[in-house]
PDB file of C-alpha atoms in Angstrom:
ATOM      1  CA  UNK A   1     -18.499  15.506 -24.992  1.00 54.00           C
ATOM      2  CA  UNK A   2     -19.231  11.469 -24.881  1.00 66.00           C
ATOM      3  CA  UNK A   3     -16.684   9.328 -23.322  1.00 74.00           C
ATOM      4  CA  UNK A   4     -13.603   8.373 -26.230  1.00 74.00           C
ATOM      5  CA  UNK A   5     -13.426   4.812 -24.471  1.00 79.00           C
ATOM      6  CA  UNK A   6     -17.085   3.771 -25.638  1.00 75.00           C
ATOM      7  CA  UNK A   7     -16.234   4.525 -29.087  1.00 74.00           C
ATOM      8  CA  UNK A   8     -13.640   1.326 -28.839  1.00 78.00           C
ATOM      9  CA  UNK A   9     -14.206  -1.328 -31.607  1.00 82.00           C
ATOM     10  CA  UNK A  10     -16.190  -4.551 -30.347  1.00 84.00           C
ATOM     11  CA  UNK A  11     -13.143  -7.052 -31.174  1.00 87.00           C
ATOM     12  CA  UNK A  12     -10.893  -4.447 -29.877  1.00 88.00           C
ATOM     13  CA  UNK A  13     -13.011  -4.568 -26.188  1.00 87.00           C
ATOM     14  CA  UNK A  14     -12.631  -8.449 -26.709  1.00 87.00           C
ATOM     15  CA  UNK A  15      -9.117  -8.168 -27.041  1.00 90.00           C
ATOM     16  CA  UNK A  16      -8.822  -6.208 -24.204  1.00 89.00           C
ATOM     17  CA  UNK A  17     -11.006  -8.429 -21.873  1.00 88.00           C
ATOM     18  CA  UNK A  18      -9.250 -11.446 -22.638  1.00 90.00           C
ATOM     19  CA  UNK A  19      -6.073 -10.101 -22.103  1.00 93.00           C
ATOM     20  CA  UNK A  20      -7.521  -8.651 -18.600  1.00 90.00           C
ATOM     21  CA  UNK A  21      -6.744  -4.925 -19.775  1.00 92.00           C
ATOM     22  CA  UNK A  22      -9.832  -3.195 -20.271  1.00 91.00           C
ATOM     23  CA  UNK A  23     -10.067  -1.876 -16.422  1.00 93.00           C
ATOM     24  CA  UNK A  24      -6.155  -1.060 -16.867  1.00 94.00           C
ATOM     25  CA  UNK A  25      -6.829   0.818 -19.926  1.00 93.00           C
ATOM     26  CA  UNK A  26      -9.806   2.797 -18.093  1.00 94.00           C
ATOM     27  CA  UNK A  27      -8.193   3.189 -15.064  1.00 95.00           C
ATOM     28  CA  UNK A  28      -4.800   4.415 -17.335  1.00 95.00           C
ATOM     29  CA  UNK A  29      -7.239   7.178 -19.912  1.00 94.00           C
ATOM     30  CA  UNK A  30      -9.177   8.488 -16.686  1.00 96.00           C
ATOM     31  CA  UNK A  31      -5.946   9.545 -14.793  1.00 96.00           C
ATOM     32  CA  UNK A  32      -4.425  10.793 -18.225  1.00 95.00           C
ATOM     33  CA  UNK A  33      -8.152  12.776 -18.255  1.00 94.00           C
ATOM     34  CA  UNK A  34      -7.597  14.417 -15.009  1.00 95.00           C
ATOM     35  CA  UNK A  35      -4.032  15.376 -15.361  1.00 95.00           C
ATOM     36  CA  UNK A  36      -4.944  16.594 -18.849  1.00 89.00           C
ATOM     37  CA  UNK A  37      -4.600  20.354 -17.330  1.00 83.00           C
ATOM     38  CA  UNK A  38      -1.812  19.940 -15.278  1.00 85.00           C
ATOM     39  CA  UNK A  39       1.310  21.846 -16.095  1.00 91.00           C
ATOM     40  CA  UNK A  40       4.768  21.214 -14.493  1.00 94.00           C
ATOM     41  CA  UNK A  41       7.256  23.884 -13.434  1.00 95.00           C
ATOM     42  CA  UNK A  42      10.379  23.487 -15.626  1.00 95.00           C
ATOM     43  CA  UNK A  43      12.233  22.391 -13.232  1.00 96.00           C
ATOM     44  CA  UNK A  44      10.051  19.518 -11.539  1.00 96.00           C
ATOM     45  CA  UNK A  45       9.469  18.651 -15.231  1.00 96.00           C
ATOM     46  CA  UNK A  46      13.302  18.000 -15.382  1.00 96.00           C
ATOM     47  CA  UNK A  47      14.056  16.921 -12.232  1.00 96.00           C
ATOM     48  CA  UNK A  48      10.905  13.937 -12.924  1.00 97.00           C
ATOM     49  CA  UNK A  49      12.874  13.030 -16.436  1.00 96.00           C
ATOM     50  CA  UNK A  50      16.131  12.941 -14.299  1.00 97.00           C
ATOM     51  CA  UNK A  51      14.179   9.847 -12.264  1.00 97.00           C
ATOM     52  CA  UNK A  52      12.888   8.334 -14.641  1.00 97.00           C
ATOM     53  CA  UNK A  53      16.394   7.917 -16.666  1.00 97.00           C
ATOM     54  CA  UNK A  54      18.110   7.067 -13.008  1.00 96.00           C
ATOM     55  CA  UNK A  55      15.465   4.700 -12.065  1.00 96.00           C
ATOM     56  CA  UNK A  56      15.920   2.354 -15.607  1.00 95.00           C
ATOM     57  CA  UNK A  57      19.501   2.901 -16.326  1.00 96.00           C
ATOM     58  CA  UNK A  58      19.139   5.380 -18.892  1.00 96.00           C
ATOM     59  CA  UNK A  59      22.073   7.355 -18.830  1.00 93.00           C
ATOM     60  CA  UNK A  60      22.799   8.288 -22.288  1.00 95.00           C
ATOM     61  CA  UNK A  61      21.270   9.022 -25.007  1.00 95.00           C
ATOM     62  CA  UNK A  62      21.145   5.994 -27.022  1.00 95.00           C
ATOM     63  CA  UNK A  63      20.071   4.348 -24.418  1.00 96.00           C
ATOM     64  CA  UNK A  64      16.978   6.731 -23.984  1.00 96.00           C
ATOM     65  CA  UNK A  65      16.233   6.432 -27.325  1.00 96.00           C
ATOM     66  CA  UNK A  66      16.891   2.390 -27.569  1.00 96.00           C
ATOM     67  CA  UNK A  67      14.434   2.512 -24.962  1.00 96.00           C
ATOM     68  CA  UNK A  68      11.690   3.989 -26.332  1.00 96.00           C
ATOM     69  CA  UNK A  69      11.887   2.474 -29.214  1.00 96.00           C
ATOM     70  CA  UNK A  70      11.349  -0.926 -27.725  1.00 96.00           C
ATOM     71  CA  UNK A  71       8.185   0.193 -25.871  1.00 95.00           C
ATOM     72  CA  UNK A  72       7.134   1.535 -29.218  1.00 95.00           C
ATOM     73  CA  UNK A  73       6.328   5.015 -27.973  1.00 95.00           C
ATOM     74  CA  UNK A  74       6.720   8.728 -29.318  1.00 96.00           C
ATOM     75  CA  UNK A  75       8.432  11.303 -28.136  1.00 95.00           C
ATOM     76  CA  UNK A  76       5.074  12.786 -26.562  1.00 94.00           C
ATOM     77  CA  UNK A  77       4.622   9.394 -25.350  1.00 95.00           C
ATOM     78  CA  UNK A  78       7.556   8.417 -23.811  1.00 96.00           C
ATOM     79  CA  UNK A  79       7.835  11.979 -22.124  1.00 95.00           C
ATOM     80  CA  UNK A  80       4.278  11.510 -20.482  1.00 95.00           C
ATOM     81  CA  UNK A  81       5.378   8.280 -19.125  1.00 95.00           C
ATOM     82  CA  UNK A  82       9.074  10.355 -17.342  1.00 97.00           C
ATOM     83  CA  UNK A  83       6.644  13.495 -16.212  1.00 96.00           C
ATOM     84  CA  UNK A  84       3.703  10.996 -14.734  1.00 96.00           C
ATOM     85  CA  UNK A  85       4.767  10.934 -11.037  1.00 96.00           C
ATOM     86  CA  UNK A  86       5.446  14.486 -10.591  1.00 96.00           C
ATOM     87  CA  UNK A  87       2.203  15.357 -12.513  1.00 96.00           C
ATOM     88  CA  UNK A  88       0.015  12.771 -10.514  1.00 97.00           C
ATOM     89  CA  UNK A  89       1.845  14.426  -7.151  1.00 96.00           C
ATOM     90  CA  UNK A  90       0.745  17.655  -7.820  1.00 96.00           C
ATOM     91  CA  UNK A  91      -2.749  16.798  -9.248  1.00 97.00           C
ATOM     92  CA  UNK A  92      -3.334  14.903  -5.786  1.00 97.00           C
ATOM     93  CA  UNK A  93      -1.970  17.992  -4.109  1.00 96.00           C
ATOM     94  CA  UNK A  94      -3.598  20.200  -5.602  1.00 96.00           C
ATOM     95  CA  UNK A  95      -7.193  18.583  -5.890  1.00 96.00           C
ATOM     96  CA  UNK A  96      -7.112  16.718  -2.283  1.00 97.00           C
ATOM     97  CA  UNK A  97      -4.380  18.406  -0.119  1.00 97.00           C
ATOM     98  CA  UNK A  98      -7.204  20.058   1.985  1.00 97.00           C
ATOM     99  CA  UNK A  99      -9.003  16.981   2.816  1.00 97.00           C
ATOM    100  CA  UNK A 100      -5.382  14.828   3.462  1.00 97.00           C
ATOM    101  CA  UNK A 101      -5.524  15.867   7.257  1.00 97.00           C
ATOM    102  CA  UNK A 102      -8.688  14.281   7.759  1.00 97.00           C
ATOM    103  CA  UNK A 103      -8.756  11.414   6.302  1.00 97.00           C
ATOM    104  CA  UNK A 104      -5.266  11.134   8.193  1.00 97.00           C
ATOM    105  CA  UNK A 105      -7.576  11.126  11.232  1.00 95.00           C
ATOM    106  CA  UNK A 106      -9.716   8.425  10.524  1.00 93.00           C
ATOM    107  CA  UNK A 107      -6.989   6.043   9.324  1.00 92.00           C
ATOM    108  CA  UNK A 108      -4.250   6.614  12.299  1.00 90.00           C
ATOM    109  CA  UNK A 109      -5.314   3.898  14.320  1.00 83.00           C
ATOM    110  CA  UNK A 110      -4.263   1.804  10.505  1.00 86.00           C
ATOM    111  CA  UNK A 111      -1.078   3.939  10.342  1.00 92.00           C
ATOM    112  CA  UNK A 112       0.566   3.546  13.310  1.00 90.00           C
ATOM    113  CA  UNK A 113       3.122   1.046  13.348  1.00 93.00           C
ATOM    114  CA  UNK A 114       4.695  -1.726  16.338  1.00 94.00           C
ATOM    115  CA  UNK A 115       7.300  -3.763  16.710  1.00 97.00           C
ATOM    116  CA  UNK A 116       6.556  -7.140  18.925  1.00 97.00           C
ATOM    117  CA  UNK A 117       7.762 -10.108  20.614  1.00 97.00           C
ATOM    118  CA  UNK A 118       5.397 -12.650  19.848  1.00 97.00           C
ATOM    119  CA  UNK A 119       5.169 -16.323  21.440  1.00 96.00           C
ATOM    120  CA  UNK A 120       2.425 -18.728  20.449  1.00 95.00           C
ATOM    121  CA  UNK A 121       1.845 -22.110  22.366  1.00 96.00           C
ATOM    122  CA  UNK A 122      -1.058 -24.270  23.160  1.00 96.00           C
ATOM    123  CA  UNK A 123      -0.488 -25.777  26.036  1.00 95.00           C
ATOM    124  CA  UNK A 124      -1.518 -22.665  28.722  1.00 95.00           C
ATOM    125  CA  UNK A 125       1.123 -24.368  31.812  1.00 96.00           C
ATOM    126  CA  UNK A 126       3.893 -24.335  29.338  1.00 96.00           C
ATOM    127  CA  UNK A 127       2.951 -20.375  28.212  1.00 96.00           C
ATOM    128  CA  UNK A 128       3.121 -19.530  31.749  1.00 96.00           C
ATOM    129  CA  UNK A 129       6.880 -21.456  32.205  1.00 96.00           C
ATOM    130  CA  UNK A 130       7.949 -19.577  29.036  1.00 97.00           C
ATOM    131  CA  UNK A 131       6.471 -15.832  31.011  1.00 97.00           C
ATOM    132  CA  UNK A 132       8.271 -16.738  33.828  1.00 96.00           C
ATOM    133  CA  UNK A 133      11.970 -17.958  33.173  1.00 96.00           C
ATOM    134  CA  UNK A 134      12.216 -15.160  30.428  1.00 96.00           C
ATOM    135  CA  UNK A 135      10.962 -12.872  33.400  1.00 95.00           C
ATOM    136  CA  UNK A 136      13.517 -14.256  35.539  1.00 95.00           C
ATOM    137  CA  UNK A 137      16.338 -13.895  33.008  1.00 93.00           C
ATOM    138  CA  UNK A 138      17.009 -17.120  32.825  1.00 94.00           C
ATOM    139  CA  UNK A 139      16.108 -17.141  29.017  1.00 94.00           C
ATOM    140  CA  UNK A 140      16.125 -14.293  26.671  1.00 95.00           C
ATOM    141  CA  UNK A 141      12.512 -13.927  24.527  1.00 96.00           C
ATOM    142  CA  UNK A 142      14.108 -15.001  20.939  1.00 95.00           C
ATOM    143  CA  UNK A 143      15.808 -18.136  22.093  1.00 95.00           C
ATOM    144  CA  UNK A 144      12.546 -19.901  23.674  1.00 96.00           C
ATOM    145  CA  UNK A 145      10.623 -18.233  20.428  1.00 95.00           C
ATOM    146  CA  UNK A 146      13.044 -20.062  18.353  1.00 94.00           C
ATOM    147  CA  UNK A 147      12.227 -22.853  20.716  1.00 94.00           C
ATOM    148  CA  UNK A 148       8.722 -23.325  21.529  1.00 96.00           C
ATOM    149  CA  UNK A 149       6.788 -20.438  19.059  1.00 95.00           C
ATOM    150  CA  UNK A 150       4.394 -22.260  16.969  1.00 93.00           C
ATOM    151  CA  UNK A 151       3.898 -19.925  14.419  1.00 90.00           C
ATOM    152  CA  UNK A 152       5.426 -18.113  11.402  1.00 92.00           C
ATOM    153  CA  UNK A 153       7.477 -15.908  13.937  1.00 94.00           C
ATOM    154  CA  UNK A 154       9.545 -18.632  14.558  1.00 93.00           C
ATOM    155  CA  UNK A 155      11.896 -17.155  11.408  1.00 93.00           C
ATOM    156  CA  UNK A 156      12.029 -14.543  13.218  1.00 95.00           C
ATOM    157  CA  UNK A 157      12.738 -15.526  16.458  1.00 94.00           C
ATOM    158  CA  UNK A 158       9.616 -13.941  17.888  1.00 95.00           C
ATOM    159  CA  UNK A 159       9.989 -10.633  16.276  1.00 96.00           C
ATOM    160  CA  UNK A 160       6.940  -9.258  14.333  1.00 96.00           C
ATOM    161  CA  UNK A 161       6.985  -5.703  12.882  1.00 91.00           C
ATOM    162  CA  UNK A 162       7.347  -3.344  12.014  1.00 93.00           C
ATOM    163  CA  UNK A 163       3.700  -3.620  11.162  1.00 93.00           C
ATOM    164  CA  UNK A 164       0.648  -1.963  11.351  1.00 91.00           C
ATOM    165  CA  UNK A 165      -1.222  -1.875  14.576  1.00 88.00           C
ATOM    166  CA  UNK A 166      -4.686  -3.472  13.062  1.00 87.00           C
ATOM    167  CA  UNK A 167      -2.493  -5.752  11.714  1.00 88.00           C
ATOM    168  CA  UNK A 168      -2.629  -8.272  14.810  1.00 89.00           C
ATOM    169  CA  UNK A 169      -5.795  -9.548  16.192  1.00 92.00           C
ATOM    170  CA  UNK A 170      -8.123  -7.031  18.020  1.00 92.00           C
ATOM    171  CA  UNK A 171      -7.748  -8.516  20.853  1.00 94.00           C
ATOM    172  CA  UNK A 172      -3.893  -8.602  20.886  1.00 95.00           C
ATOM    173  CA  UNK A 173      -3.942  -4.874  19.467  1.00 92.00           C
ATOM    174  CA  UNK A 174      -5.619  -3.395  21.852  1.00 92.00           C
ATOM    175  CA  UNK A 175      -3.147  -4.945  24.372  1.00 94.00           C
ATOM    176  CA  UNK A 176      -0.252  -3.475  22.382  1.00 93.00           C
ATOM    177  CA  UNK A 177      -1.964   0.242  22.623  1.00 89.00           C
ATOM    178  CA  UNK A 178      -1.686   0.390  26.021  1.00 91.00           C
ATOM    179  CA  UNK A 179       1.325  -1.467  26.907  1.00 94.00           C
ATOM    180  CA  UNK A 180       4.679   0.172  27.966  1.00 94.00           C
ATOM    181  CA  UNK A 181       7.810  -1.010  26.196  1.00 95.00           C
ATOM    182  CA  UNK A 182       9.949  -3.531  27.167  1.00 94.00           C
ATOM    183  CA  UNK A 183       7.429  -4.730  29.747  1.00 94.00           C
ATOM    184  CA  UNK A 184       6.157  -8.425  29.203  1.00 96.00           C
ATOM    185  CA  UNK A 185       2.499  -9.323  29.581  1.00 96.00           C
ATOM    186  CA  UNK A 186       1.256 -12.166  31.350  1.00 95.00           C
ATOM    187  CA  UNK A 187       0.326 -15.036  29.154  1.00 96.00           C
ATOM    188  CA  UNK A 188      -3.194 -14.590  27.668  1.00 97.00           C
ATOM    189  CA  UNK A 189      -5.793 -16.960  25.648  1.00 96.00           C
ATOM    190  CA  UNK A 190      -6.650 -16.163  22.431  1.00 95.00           C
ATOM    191  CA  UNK A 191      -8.495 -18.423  19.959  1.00 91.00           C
ATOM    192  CA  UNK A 192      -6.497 -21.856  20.024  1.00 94.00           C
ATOM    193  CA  UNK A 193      -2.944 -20.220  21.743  1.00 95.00           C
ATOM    194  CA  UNK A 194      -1.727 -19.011  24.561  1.00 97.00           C
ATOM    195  CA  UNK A 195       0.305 -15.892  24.018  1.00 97.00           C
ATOM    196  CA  UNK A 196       3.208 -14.154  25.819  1.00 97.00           C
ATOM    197  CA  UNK A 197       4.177 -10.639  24.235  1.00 97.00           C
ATOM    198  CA  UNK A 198       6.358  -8.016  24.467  1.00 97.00           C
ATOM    199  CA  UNK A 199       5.779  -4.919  22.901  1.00 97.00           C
ATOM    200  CA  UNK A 200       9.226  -4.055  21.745  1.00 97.00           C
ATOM    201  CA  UNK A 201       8.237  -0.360  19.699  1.00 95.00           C
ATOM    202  CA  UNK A 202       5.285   2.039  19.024  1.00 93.00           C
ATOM    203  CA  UNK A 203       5.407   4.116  16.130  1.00 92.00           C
ATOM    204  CA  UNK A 204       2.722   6.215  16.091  1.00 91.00           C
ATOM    205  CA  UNK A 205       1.711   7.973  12.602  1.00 94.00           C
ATOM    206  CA  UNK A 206       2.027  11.714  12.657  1.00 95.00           C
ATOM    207  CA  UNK A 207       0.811  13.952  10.160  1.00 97.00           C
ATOM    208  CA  UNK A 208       4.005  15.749   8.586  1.00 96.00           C
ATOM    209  CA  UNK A 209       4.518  16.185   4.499  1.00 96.00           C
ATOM    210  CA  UNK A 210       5.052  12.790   3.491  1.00 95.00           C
ATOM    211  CA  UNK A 211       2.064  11.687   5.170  1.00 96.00           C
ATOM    212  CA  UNK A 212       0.072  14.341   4.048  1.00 97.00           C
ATOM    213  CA  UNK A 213       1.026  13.730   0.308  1.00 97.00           C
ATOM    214  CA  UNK A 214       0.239   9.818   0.725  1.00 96.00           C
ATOM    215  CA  UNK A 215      -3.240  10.895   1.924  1.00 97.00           C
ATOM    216  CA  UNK A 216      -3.665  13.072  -0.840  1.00 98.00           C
ATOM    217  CA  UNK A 217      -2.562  10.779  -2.965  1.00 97.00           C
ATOM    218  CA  UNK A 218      -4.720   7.493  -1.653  1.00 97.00           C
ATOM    219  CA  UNK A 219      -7.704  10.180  -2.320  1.00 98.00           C
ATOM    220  CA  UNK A 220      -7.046  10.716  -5.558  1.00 98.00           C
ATOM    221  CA  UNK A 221      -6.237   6.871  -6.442  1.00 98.00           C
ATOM    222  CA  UNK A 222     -10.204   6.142  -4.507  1.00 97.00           C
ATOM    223  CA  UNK A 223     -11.536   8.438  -7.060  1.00 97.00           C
ATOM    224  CA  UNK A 224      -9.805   7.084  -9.924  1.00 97.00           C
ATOM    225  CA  UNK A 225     -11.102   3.554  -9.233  1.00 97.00           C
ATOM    226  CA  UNK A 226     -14.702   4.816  -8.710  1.00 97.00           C
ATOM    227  CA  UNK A 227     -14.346   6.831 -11.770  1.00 96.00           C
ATOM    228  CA  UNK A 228     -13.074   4.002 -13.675  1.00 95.00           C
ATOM    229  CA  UNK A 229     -15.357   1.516 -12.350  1.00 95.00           C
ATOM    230  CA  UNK A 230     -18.585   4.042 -13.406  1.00 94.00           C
ATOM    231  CA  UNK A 231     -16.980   4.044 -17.160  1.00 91.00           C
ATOM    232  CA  UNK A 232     -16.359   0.299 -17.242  1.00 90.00           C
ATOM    233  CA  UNK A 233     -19.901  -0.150 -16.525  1.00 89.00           C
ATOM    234  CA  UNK A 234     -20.916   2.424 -19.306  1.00 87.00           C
ATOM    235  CA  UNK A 235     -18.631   0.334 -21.957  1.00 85.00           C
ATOM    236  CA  UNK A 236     -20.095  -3.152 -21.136  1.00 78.00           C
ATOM    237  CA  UNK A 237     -23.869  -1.699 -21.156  1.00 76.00           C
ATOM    238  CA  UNK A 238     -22.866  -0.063 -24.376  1.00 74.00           C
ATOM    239  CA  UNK A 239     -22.490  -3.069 -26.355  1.00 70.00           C
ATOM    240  CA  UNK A 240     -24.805  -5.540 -27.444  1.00 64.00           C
ATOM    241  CA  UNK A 241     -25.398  -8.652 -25.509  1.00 57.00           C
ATOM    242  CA  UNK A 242     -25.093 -11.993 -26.682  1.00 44.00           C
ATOM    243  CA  UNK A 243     -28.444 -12.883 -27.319  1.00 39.00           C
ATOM    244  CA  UNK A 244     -29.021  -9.669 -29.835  1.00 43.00           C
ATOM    245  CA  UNK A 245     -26.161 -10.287 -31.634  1.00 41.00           C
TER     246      UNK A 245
END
C-alpha cells in the first residue's frame, strides 16, 4: 500500500509549505499510522476524555460541543484528539518499554540534575576576597552574588538550578560531580572569569516509572521524526521540479 500523503494535490503541498505545515502534517499522519492499532481499556479511554475536558474547561456539555465545533472537527475527530495521550503512552510502552532502561543509561549523566551557587568575576584577586570572607562568614554567598556576580545569576542571587548537570561548562561540571554539598571550592579560571561555587544539591536521575515512560516515550518521538523526515523526502522527490514544469 503507497503512502496516502504523496497522493496530496500540488497546490495543496504549496499551501502547506508556505504555511510551514507540511512536516507537521507528516509528523501528525505518521503517529496517527502507528497508533492506528492501538486500543484503549474503557477506562483509560475515559479517564483520557476526563483530561482533556479538565485541561480546557470543558465541563459541560455545551461547552464540549461549542468546542468542537469551533475547531471544526467530528465526533471521531474530536474524540481522537481527548484519547491521543493515553494512546501515544501506551504505544511508547508497549513498542519501546524494553529498550527505556538503556537508553536511561546512556543519557544519566544528561538527567541528573544540581542546584549551584555560582559567582562570576574577572578580576582573579577580587574572586579570591569573595572565597574568603564568604568562607569566613563574614558575607553570606547571595549577598556578594547580588554584589559582584557578573552574569545572568545575578537575578538570582547566585543560585542556578535546578538544571541539568551538562548544562554548565565541562569544566565546571565535572567539578560539581565530585563535590560534597555545602562545601565551597576555591576560586578557579575558566575562559574570561574567575569562578567561586558552591554546589548547593545533586539530584541524581534514577530509573523508576516516570522515567522509564519518558524514555519510552523520547524513543518513540526519535522514530517518529526519522519516519517523518524519510516521507517528507518521498513527497518533495515526488513532484516535479521547477524546471519540468
Amino acid at each position: 500500500m503507497g503512502d496516502p500523503l504523496l497522493g496530496l494535490r500540488a497546490d495543496t503541498l504549496a499551501m502547506l509549505r508556505r504555511h510551514g505545515l507540511l512536516r507537521l502534517l507528516v509528523e501528525r499522519e505518521t503517529v496517527a499510522e502507528a497508533l492506528a492499532g492501538e486500543t484503549l481499556d474503557p477506562s483509560v479511554a475515559e479517564e483520557a476524555r476526563l483530561l482533556f475536558r479538565q485541561q480546557r474547561g470543558l465541563d459541560s456539555e455545551q461547552a464540549l460541543a461549542a468546542f468542537q465545533t469551533s475547531q471544526g472537527l467530528r465526533a471521531e475527530d474530536l474524540a481522537w484528539q481527548m484519547e491521543l495521550p493515553a494512546r501515544l503512552k501506551q504505544h511508547a510502552q508497549v513498542h519501546y518499554g524494553h529498550k527505556a532502561e538503556a537508553r536511561f543509561l546512556r543519557r544519566k549523566s544528561e538527567l541528573d540534575r544540581v542546584v549551584y551557587s555560582l559567582l562570576r568575576v574577572r578580576d582573579g584577586l577580587l574572586a579570591r576576597e569573595l572565597y574568603f570572607r564568604i568562607s569566613a562568614g563574614e558575607a553570606s554567598f547571595a549577598d556578594l552574588a547580588a554584589r559582584f556576580t557578573e552574569g545572568p545569576e545575578k537575578a538570582t542571587n547566585g543560585i542556578v538550578g535546578p538544571v541539568p548537570l551538562t548544562q554548565a561548562h565541562p569544566v565546571l561540571a565535572e567539578k560539581l560531580r565530585i563535590a560534597s554539598p555545602g562545601v565551597l571550592m576555591e576560586p578557579f579560571p575558566l575562559a574570561e572569569w574567575w569562578l567561586v561555587v558552591r554546589l548547593e544539591r545533586y539530584t541524581p536521575a534514577i530509573f523508576d516509572e516516570a522515567m522509564a515512560e519518558r524514555m519510552a516515550s523520547e524513543l518513540f518521538d526519535e522514530w517518529v521524526q526519522q519516519e517523518a523526515a524519510r516521507r517528507l523526502l518521498a513527497i518533495v522527490d515526488s513532484q516535479p521540479s521547477a524546471l519540468s514544469a
